[in-house]
């Protein structure tokens, strides 16, 4: 599909971050442009790092032509043969596929009759709650299910637990043919899963070495699930390429990702340690979840690049307009000045629903009649933006002309670049996750994984819980 770049360009409006609107609660032009040198240095650092080390994700919009064709062919085969497609994964291996699925497909995709769906029913097992696994097995027929197990290392406890359960069930049901219903997405050369895949004979897709989980949606991690459910994955990549073009400048007037990174870094330096992501479209609900991982894991660090101790980062909060106007916005308007709110709006929804006439005896209801739900959600977004701005709280708006694959690719890539720029300005390693590793290692020790004796001893010597603090 061809996309009109100019008509589909996403835009940002950061008026409500600035002093000209918020007075002394806003950012002055002087403060903003005083960051120009830091912003340029961050831009140059990201440009220099593209395609290297853990920045392999910057190549994904450009270097996957052959992989995309393989994915499309595999997805076509899956749609013909299977009634269910299940992703086994956690973190970026799950959040990206969920976000793209929700954004680009019918909001009740799995409930549609088969003739109206673009592919098999889709599920993502992104937890190890035993009730969740049991519930999945109640609604799928494993004989008619393709499973995609996704883990780069092949030692992710949650994912490999899911794999062990499913593989055992498939072998009991299908014997040697079980291998035909598992696709492995993993590292090409290292880790356990690639060894298992080769031994079992699984169809395999590869996660590039320089692509971490939270940056992996635009590689086979996310593209296979998207293609299976009928999403235009070439459109996703085209949108990402377009955003990369738009961000190919260090200008704080032209580079949208750099502008947003700079604003957030200034806000963090001023003590705004909470970032709220509030899309006004149910299709973008899980973009907020995906963004929370991207922002939190990348920027939450306790040392700078030179080893200087720090405790940096901004806590991301997910919200949904208009749903959370009735649960969170009271805090955002009347609470402390510790937040930046990111609104995401959609100019043209993919359908229009008219509000019919009725309730004539109730003017405070009847005024809605003759309008559309489209008008109502736009009015609610603008009204909430106004109320938050009137209260002196910093916010900015990202507008999508329409929600489709091309605009979603732009949005996700812009957020990835924003995160990389912000990390560079904060002088931290944006791409590691030592805090996550500590929890993983403790889990391994508790469950008896070989090689973790020292960690087990450390846990055994941890302070004991005192009964006076138990109730």
Short mmCIF file of C-alpha atoms in Angstrom, two decimals:
data_model
loop_
_atom_site.label_atom_id
_atom_site.label_comp_id
_atom_site.label_asym_id
_atom_site.label_seq_id
_atom_site.Cartn_x
_atom_site.Cartn_y
_atom_site.Cartn_z
CA UNK A 1 0.00 0.00 0.00
CA UNK A 2 1.21 3.49 -0.83
CA UNK A 3 0.92 6.18 1.83
CA UNK A 4 0.74 9.95 1.35
CA UNK A 5 3.56 11.13 3.60
CA UNK A 6 2.52 14.76 3.78
CA UNK A 7 -1.11 13.95 4.59
CA UNK A 8 -0.15 11.34 7.17
CA UNK A 9 2.63 13.18 8.99
CA UNK A 10 2.11 13.16 12.74
CA UNK A 11 2.56 16.52 14.45
CA UNK A 12 3.44 17.77 17.90
CA UNK A 13 2.09 20.82 19.75
CA UNK A 14 4.13 21.82 22.80
CA UNK A 15 2.64 25.26 23.43
CA UNK A 16 1.38 24.06 26.80
CA UNK A 17 4.90 23.29 27.98
CA UNK A 18 6.03 26.88 27.57
CA UNK A 19 6.16 30.04 29.65
CA UNK A 20 4.14 31.95 27.05
CA UNK A 21 1.11 29.82 28.04
CA UNK A 22 1.88 28.67 31.61
CA UNK A 23 3.70 31.70 32.96
CA UNK A 24 6.24 30.81 35.64
CA UNK A 25 5.05 27.17 35.59
CA UNK A 26 6.26 26.80 32.00
CA UNK A 27 9.60 26.54 30.24
CA UNK A 28 11.00 29.81 28.90
CA UNK A 29 12.40 30.10 25.39
CA UNK A 30 15.71 30.99 27.00
CA UNK A 31 15.76 27.77 29.02
CA UNK A 32 14.63 25.68 26.04
CA UNK A 33 17.19 27.01 23.59
CA UNK A 34 19.95 26.97 26.20
CA UNK A 35 19.68 23.19 25.75
CA UNK A 36 20.52 23.44 22.04
CA UNK A 37 24.14 22.45 22.54
CA UNK A 38 23.20 19.46 24.71
CA UNK A 39 20.52 18.49 22.21
CA UNK A 40 22.97 18.65 19.33
CA UNK A 41 25.45 16.53 21.27
CA UNK A 42 22.70 13.98 21.95
CA UNK A 43 21.69 13.99 18.28
CA UNK A 44 25.28 13.43 17.21
CA UNK A 45 25.77 10.65 19.77
CA UNK A 46 22.68 8.83 18.50
CA UNK A 47 23.70 9.34 14.87
CA UNK A 48 27.19 8.02 15.59
CA UNK A 49 25.74 5.01 17.37
CA UNK A 50 23.21 4.02 14.73
CA UNK A 51 23.54 0.38 13.77
CA UNK A 52 26.21 -0.25 16.42
CA UNK A 53 26.13 -2.12 19.72
CA UNK A 54 22.58 -1.90 21.14
CA UNK A 55 21.40 0.56 18.51
CA UNK A 56 20.76 -2.05 15.85
CA UNK A 57 17.09 -1.06 16.02
CA UNK A 58 17.90 2.06 13.99
CA UNK A 59 18.64 -0.16 10.97
CA UNK A 60 15.34 -2.04 11.12
CA UNK A 61 13.36 0.30 8.87
CA UNK A 62 15.97 -0.20 6.13
CA UNK A 63 17.52 -3.66 6.16
CA UNK A 64 14.71 -6.21 6.33
CA UNK A 65 13.39 -6.64 2.78
CA UNK A 66 14.19 -10.35 2.58
CA UNK A 67 13.05 -10.97 6.16
CA UNK A 68 9.74 -9.22 5.50
CA UNK A 69 9.06 -11.42 2.49
CA UNK A 70 9.76 -14.53 4.59
CA UNK A 71 7.47 -13.23 7.33
CA UNK A 72 4.67 -12.49 4.84
CA UNK A 73 4.92 -15.96 3.32
CA UNK A 74 4.94 -17.60 6.75
CA UNK A 75 1.99 -15.49 7.90
CA UNK A 76 0.02 -16.44 4.78
CA UNK A 77 0.61 -20.11 5.53
CA UNK A 78 -0.43 -19.69 9.18
CA UNK A 79 -3.65 -17.94 8.21
CA UNK A 80 -4.56 -20.85 5.94
CA UNK A 81 -3.80 -23.62 8.41
CA UNK A 82 -4.49 -22.39 11.95
CA UNK A 83 -7.38 -20.94 13.92
CA UNK A 84 -5.26 -19.51 16.76
CA UNK A 85 -1.91 -17.74 16.99
CA UNK A 86 -0.30 -17.43 20.43
CA UNK A 87 2.77 -15.44 21.38
CA UNK A 88 4.77 -16.81 24.30
CA UNK A 89 6.86 -13.96 25.65
CA UNK A 90 7.17 -11.17 28.17
CA UNK A 91 8.34 -7.56 28.24
CA UNK A 92 9.10 -6.14 24.80
CA UNK A 93 8.39 -9.53 23.25
CA UNK A 94 4.77 -9.12 24.33
CA UNK A 95 4.04 -5.40 24.72
CA UNK A 96 5.01 -4.46 21.17
CA UNK A 97 2.88 -7.15 19.49
CA UNK A 98 -0.07 -6.30 21.75
CA UNK A 99 0.22 -2.57 20.99
CA UNK A 100 0.37 -3.03 17.22
CA UNK A 101 -2.47 -5.58 17.25
CA UNK A 102 -4.74 -3.23 19.21
CA UNK A 103 -3.82 -0.21 17.09
CA UNK A 104 -4.31 -1.64 13.63
CA UNK A 105 -7.05 -4.24 13.99
CA UNK A 106 -10.73 -4.28 14.85
CA UNK A 107 -11.09 -3.54 18.58
CA UNK A 108 -13.01 -6.82 19.04
CA UNK A 109 -10.94 -8.78 16.55
CA UNK A 110 -11.09 -12.12 18.37
CA UNK A 111 -14.86 -11.88 18.73
CA UNK A 112 -15.46 -11.41 15.02
CA UNK A 113 -16.74 -14.40 13.03
CA UNK A 114 -13.99 -16.12 11.08
CA UNK A 115 -15.14 -14.70 7.74
CA UNK A 116 -14.63 -11.13 9.04
CA UNK A 117 -11.24 -11.63 10.64
CA UNK A 118 -8.01 -11.12 8.74
CA UNK A 119 -6.37 -14.10 10.43
CA UNK A 120 -6.49 -16.52 13.36
CA UNK A 121 -7.55 -15.47 16.84
CA UNK A 122 -4.63 -13.83 18.60
CA UNK A 123 -3.41 -14.19 22.17
CA UNK A 124 -0.27 -13.10 24.01
CA UNK A 125 0.78 -14.93 27.18
CA UNK A 126 2.81 -12.21 28.88
CA UNK A 127 2.71 -13.52 32.44
CA UNK A 128 3.16 -16.70 34.44
CA UNK A 129 -0.02 -16.50 36.47
CA UNK A 130 -1.13 -20.17 36.44
CA UNK A 131 -4.76 -19.15 36.08
CA UNK A 132 -3.90 -17.24 32.92
CA UNK A 133 -2.32 -20.28 31.28
CA UNK A 134 -5.25 -22.47 32.28
CA UNK A 135 -7.66 -19.88 30.89
CA UNK A 136 -5.81 -19.79 27.56
CA UNK A 137 -6.00 -23.56 27.24
CA UNK A 138 -9.75 -23.36 27.87
CA UNK A 139 -10.31 -21.17 24.80
CA UNK A 140 -7.89 -22.56 22.22
CA UNK A 141 -7.51 -25.95 20.56
CA UNK A 142 -3.78 -26.68 20.63
CA UNK A 143 -4.15 -28.89 17.57
CA UNK A 144 -5.21 -25.78 15.63
CA UNK A 145 -2.75 -23.31 17.16
CA UNK A 146 0.58 -21.91 16.03
CA UNK A 147 2.78 -20.84 18.92
CA UNK A 148 5.50 -18.21 18.57
CA UNK A 149 8.00 -18.42 21.42
CA UNK A 150 10.05 -15.21 21.66
CA UNK A 151 13.16 -14.80 23.78
CA UNK A 152 16.58 -13.64 22.69
CA UNK A 153 18.50 -15.51 25.37
CA UNK A 154 16.33 -18.58 25.64
CA UNK A 155 16.77 -18.36 29.41
CA UNK A 156 13.94 -15.95 30.22
CA UNK A 157 12.23 -17.90 33.00
CA UNK A 158 8.69 -16.78 32.21
CA UNK A 159 8.88 -17.45 28.48
CA UNK A 160 10.68 -20.76 28.80
CA UNK A 161 8.14 -21.90 31.42
CA UNK A 162 5.38 -21.19 28.90
CA UNK A 163 7.37 -23.02 26.24
CA UNK A 164 7.96 -26.09 28.41
CA UNK A 165 4.25 -26.40 29.15
CA UNK A 166 3.12 -25.92 25.55
CA UNK A 167 5.82 -28.07 24.01
CA UNK A 168 4.96 -30.93 26.36
CA UNK A 169 1.28 -30.67 25.49
CA UNK A 170 1.98 -30.54 21.75
CA UNK A 171 4.25 -33.57 21.89
CA UNK A 172 1.65 -35.53 23.81
CA UNK A 173 -1.01 -34.61 21.27
CA UNK A 174 0.98 -34.64 18.03
CA UNK A 175 4.19 -36.54 18.60
CA UNK A 176 6.89 -35.69 16.04
CA UNK A 177 4.58 -33.21 14.30
CA UNK A 178 4.66 -30.93 17.35
CA UNK A 179 7.61 -29.08 15.80
CA UNK A 180 5.36 -27.79 13.00
CA UNK A 181 3.34 -25.71 15.47
CA UNK A 182 6.15 -23.78 17.14
CA UNK A 183 8.04 -20.87 15.64
CA UNK A 184 11.08 -19.64 17.55
CA UNK A 185 12.12 -15.98 17.45
CA UNK A 186 15.52 -15.68 19.07
CA UNK A 187 19.21 -14.86 18.69
CA UNK A 188 20.87 -16.24 15.59
CA UNK A 189 23.93 -17.62 17.34
CA UNK A 190 23.72 -17.52 21.15
CA UNK A 191 21.41 -18.65 23.91
CA UNK A 192 19.33 -21.71 24.66
CA UNK A 193 16.39 -21.21 22.32
CA UNK A 194 18.40 -21.27 19.11
CA UNK A 195 19.94 -24.57 20.23
CA UNK A 196 16.50 -25.97 21.03
CA UNK A 197 15.11 -24.71 17.72
CA UNK A 198 17.85 -26.39 15.73
CA UNK A 199 17.50 -29.65 17.65
CA UNK A 200 13.71 -29.71 17.31
CA UNK A 201 13.57 -28.40 13.74
CA UNK A 202 11.47 -25.28 14.41
CA UNK A 203 10.90 -22.56 11.86
CA UNK A 204 13.06 -19.71 13.18
CA UNK A 205 13.21 -15.93 12.92
CA UNK A 206 16.09 -13.96 14.35
CA UNK A 207 16.37 -10.97 16.66
CA UNK A 208 19.39 -8.88 15.60
CA UNK A 209 22.13 -8.73 18.23
CA UNK A 210 21.82 -4.95 18.60
CA UNK A 211 18.08 -4.96 19.26
CA UNK A 212 16.89 -5.08 22.86
CA UNK A 213 13.41 -6.21 23.79
CA UNK A 214 11.88 -2.78 24.29
CA UNK A 215 13.20 -1.68 20.87
CA UNK A 216 12.19 -4.85 19.03
CA UNK A 217 8.68 -4.26 17.65
CA UNK A 218 9.96 -3.46 14.15
CA UNK A 219 11.91 -6.72 13.81
CA UNK A 220 10.44 -10.27 13.62
CA UNK A 221 9.48 -10.02 17.30
CA UNK A 222 6.59 -7.78 16.34
CA UNK A 223 6.34 -8.12 12.58
CA UNK A 224 5.34 -11.79 12.48
CA UNK A 225 2.38 -11.40 14.85
CA UNK A 226 1.34 -8.25 12.99
CA UNK A 227 1.46 -9.95 9.60
CA UNK A 228 -0.47 -12.98 10.86
CA UNK A 229 -3.36 -10.74 11.93
CA UNK A 230 -3.37 -8.86 8.62
CA UNK A 231 -1.41 -5.73 9.55
CA UNK A 232 0.56 -4.06 6.75
CA UNK A 233 4.08 -4.53 8.10
CA UNK A 234 5.62 -2.76 5.12
CA UNK A 235 3.52 0.25 6.11
CA UNK A 236 4.84 0.10 9.69
CA UNK A 237 8.43 0.14 8.43
CA UNK A 238 7.67 2.88 5.90
CA UNK A 239 6.28 5.04 8.69
CA UNK A 240 9.40 4.46 10.77
CA UNK A 241 11.60 5.41 7.81
CA UNK A 242 9.64 8.61 7.34
CA UNK A 243 10.03 9.56 10.99
CA UNK A 244 13.76 8.88 10.73
CA UNK A 245 13.87 11.32 7.82
CA UNK A 246 11.96 13.96 9.80
CA UNK A 247 14.41 13.57 12.70
CA UNK A 248 17.53 13.82 10.55
CA UNK A 249 18.50 17.23 11.97
CA UNK A 250 19.78 18.55 15.30
CA UNK A 251 17.39 21.50 15.07
CA UNK A 252 15.21 22.18 18.10
CA UNK A 253 12.68 23.65 15.68
CA UNK A 254 12.42 20.75 13.25
CA UNK A 255 13.32 17.40 14.87
CA UNK A 256 10.14 16.24 16.70
CA UNK A 257 11.80 13.47 18.73
CA UNK A 258 14.63 15.77 19.81
CA UNK A 259 12.18 18.52 20.78
CA UNK A 260 10.19 16.12 22.97
CA UNK A 261 13.32 14.64 24.54
CA UNK A 262 14.62 18.11 25.39
CA UNK A 263 11.32 19.18 26.93
CA UNK A 264 11.17 16.06 29.08
CA UNK A 265 14.78 16.41 30.24
CA UNK A 266 14.16 20.03 31.24
CA UNK A 267 11.00 18.92 33.06
CA UNK A 268 12.90 16.17 34.89
CA UNK A 269 15.59 18.65 35.89
CA UNK A 270 12.80 20.79 37.36
CA UNK A 271 11.48 17.90 39.45
CA UNK A 272 8.72 16.58 37.22
CA UNK A 273 9.49 12.94 37.77
CA UNK A 274 6.20 11.52 36.45
CA UNK A 275 5.27 11.29 32.78
CA UNK A 276 1.66 10.52 31.92
CA UNK A 277 0.86 8.99 28.52
CA UNK A 278 -2.80 9.63 27.67
CA UNK A 279 -4.01 8.60 24.21
CA UNK A 280 -7.54 9.49 23.12
CA UNK A 281 -8.19 6.33 21.12
CA UNK A 282 -8.86 2.82 22.35
CA UNK A 283 -6.62 1.62 19.53
CA UNK A 284 -3.69 3.34 21.23
CA UNK A 285 -4.44 2.08 24.73
CA UNK A 286 -1.55 -0.38 24.72
CA UNK A 287 0.87 2.06 23.13
CA UNK A 288 0.91 3.57 26.63
CA UNK A 289 1.90 0.18 28.10
CA UNK A 290 4.63 -0.28 25.49
CA UNK A 291 5.91 3.26 26.06
CA UNK A 292 6.02 2.72 29.83
CA UNK A 293 8.55 -0.08 29.41
CA UNK A 294 10.56 1.85 26.81
CA UNK A 295 10.83 4.98 28.98
CA UNK A 296 11.21 3.31 32.39
CA UNK A 297 13.79 0.64 31.56
CA UNK A 298 15.82 2.97 29.38
CA UNK A 299 16.03 6.00 31.65
CA UNK A 300 15.75 4.62 35.18
CA UNK A 301 19.46 4.40 36.09
CA UNK A 302 21.59 4.82 39.19
CA UNK A 303 24.94 5.57 37.57
CA UNK A 304 26.06 7.87 34.79
CA UNK A 305 28.31 6.72 31.95
CA UNK A 306 31.45 7.59 33.93
CA UNK A 307 30.25 5.65 36.97
CA UNK A 308 29.09 8.67 38.95
CA UNK A 309 26.23 7.60 41.25
CA UNK A 310 22.83 9.04 40.39
CA UNK A 311 19.17 8.14 40.60
CA UNK A 312 17.71 9.36 37.36
CA UNK A 313 14.55 8.72 35.43
CA UNK A 314 10.91 9.64 35.13
CA UNK A 315 8.10 7.32 36.21
CA UNK A 316 5.74 6.67 33.28
CA UNK A 317 2.02 6.39 33.99
CA UNK A 318 -0.48 5.02 31.50
CA UNK A 319 -3.86 6.63 31.10
CA UNK A 320 -6.68 6.52 28.55
CA UNK A 321 -8.86 9.36 27.40
CA UNK A 322 -11.67 9.73 28.10
CA UNK A 323 -11.89 6.77 30.46
CA UNK A 324 -9.35 8.14 32.92
CA UNK A 325 -10.83 11.61 32.99
CA UNK A 326 -13.11 9.88 35.49
CA UNK A 327 -10.30 8.30 37.51
CA UNK A 328 -7.01 10.22 37.22
CA UNK A 329 -7.51 13.72 35.84
CA UNK A 330 -8.59 15.11 39.23
CA UNK A 331 -5.04 14.40 40.42
CA UNK A 332 -3.46 15.83 37.27
CA UNK A 333 -5.34 19.13 37.52
CA UNK A 334 -5.44 19.68 41.28
CA UNK A 335 -2.46 17.66 42.47
CA UNK A 336 1.26 18.45 42.70
CA UNK A 337 3.34 20.00 39.91
CA UNK A 338 5.35 16.81 39.41
CA UNK A 339 4.02 15.58 36.06
CA UNK A 340 4.20 16.08 32.33
CA UNK A 341 1.10 14.87 30.47
CA UNK A 342 1.43 13.61 26.91
CA UNK A 343 -1.85 13.64 25.02
CA UNK A 344 -2.19 11.64 21.81
CA UNK A 345 -5.08 12.67 19.60
CA UNK A 346 -6.47 11.30 16.33
CA UNK A 347 -7.88 13.78 13.83
CA UNK A 348 -9.96 11.32 11.84
CA UNK A 349 -11.27 8.15 13.46
CA UNK A 350 -11.82 5.17 11.20
CA UNK A 351 -15.57 5.28 11.70
CA UNK A 352 -18.25 7.82 12.60
CA UNK A 353 -21.09 7.21 15.03
CA UNK A 354 -23.95 9.71 15.13
CA UNK A 355 -25.82 10.49 18.33
CA UNK A 356 -29.57 10.16 17.58
CA UNK A 357 -32.27 12.44 18.87
CA UNK A 358 -33.90 11.61 22.19
CA UNK A 359 -34.44 12.68 25.80
CA UNK A 360 -36.04 15.91 24.65
CA UNK A 361 -37.36 16.58 28.16
CA UNK A 362 -33.79 16.68 29.51
CA UNK A 363 -31.85 19.57 27.94
CA UNK A 364 -28.65 18.52 29.72
CA UNK A 365 -28.79 15.28 27.73
CA UNK A 366 -30.54 16.37 24.55
CA UNK A 367 -27.78 18.88 23.73
CA UNK A 368 -25.69 15.89 22.61
CA UNK A 369 -28.18 14.95 19.92
CA UNK A 370 -27.18 15.81 16.38
CA UNK A 371 -23.50 15.53 17.24
CA UNK A 372 -21.26 12.49 16.79
CA UNK A 373 -19.13 10.42 19.14
CA UNK A 374 -16.22 11.71 17.08
CA UNK A 375 -17.06 15.30 18.04
CA UNK A 376 -17.54 14.30 21.66
CA UNK A 377 -14.16 12.60 22.10
CA UNK A 378 -12.39 15.51 20.36
CA UNK A 379 -14.17 17.99 22.61
CA UNK A 380 -13.27 15.98 25.71
CA UNK A 381 -9.60 15.86 24.72
CA UNK A 382 -9.47 19.59 24.07
CA UNK A 383 -11.37 20.34 27.28
CA UNK A 384 -9.05 18.19 29.38
CA UNK A 385 -6.01 19.79 27.77
CA UNK A 386 -7.51 23.20 28.60
CA UNK A 387 -8.30 22.27 32.21
CA UNK A 388 -4.83 20.90 32.85
CA UNK A 389 -3.21 23.89 31.20
CA UNK A 390 -5.41 26.30 33.17
CA UNK A 391 -4.18 24.57 36.34
CA UNK A 392 -0.59 25.35 35.30
CA UNK A 393 0.43 21.77 34.54
CA UNK A 394 2.84 21.07 31.68
CA UNK A 395 1.48 19.04 28.76
CA UNK A 396 1.93 18.55 25.05
CA UNK A 397 -0.11 16.89 22.31
CA UNK A 398 0.84 14.47 19.55
CA UNK A 399 -1.71 14.38 16.71
CA UNK A 400 -2.15 11.50 14.28
CA UNK A 401 -4.10 12.36 11.12
CA UNK A 402 -5.54 8.84 11.31
CA UNK A 403 -4.49 5.69 13.12
CA UNK A 404 -3.01 3.24 10.63
CA UNK A 405 0.19 1.28 10.07
CA UNK A 406 2.08 4.24 8.61
CA UNK A 407 1.26 6.62 11.46
CA UNK A 408 1.85 3.91 14.06
CA UNK A 409 5.31 3.27 12.60
CA UNK A 410 6.04 6.99 12.86
CA UNK A 411 4.82 7.17 16.43
CA UNK A 412 6.76 4.18 17.72
CA UNK A 413 9.98 5.21 16.01
CA UNK A 414 9.64 8.78 17.28
CA UNK A 415 9.28 7.47 20.83
CA UNK A 416 12.36 5.25 20.41
CA UNK A 417 14.42 8.18 19.14
CA UNK A 418 13.05 10.45 21.89
CA UNK A 419 14.19 7.89 24.46
CA UNK A 420 17.65 7.58 22.91
CA UNK A 421 18.11 11.36 22.78
CA UNK A 422 16.91 11.78 26.36
CA UNK A 423 19.30 9.10 27.62
CA UNK A 424 22.20 10.76 25.84
CA UNK A 425 21.32 14.13 27.41
CA UNK A 426 21.08 12.48 30.82
CA UNK A 427 24.56 10.91 30.36
CA UNK A 428 23.36 7.38 31.11
CA UNK A 429 23.44 4.02 29.36
CA UNK A 430 20.01 4.02 27.72
CA UNK A 431 20.20 0.41 26.61
CA UNK A 432 21.16 -1.64 29.67
CA UNK A 433 18.85 -2.80 32.45
CA UNK A 434 20.82 -3.81 35.55
CA UNK A 435 17.82 -3.31 37.83
CA UNK A 436 15.88 -5.91 35.88
CA UNK A 437 18.81 -8.31 35.99
CA UNK A 438 18.98 -8.14 39.80
CA UNK A 439 15.41 -9.38 40.08
CA UNK A 440 16.02 -12.09 37.48
CA UNK A 441 19.09 -13.35 39.31
CA UNK A 442 17.21 -13.49 42.61
CA UNK A 443 14.44 -15.51 40.94
CA UNK A 444 16.99 -17.95 39.50
CA UNK A 445 18.52 -18.38 42.95
CA UNK A 446 15.16 -18.99 44.66
CA UNK A 447 14.24 -21.68 42.13
CA UNK A 448 17.60 -23.46 42.30
CA UNK A 449 19.20 -22.58 38.97
CA UNK A 450 22.78 -23.90 38.86
CA UNK A 451 25.48 -21.26 39.28
CA UNK A 452 23.53 -19.01 41.64
CA UNK A 453 24.77 -20.32 44.99
CA UNK A 454 26.23 -16.96 45.96
CA UNK A 455 22.95 -15.19 45.26
CA UNK A 456 21.07 -17.85 47.27
CA UNK A 457 23.39 -17.22 50.20
CA UNK A 458 22.83 -13.47 49.84
CA UNK A 459 19.07 -13.98 49.93
CA UNK A 460 19.36 -16.26 52.97
CA UNK A 461 21.23 -13.52 54.81
CA UNK A 462 18.76 -10.79 53.93
CA UNK A 463 17.07 -9.06 56.91
CA UNK A 464 14.33 -11.26 58.32
CA UNK A 465 10.78 -9.94 58.53
CA UNK A 466 9.76 -8.86 62.02
CA UNK A 467 6.43 -10.07 63.36
CA UNK A 468 5.62 -6.64 64.79
CA UNK A 469 5.27 -5.34 61.24
CA UNK A 470 2.90 -8.12 60.16
CA UNK A 471 -0.82 -7.62 60.56
#
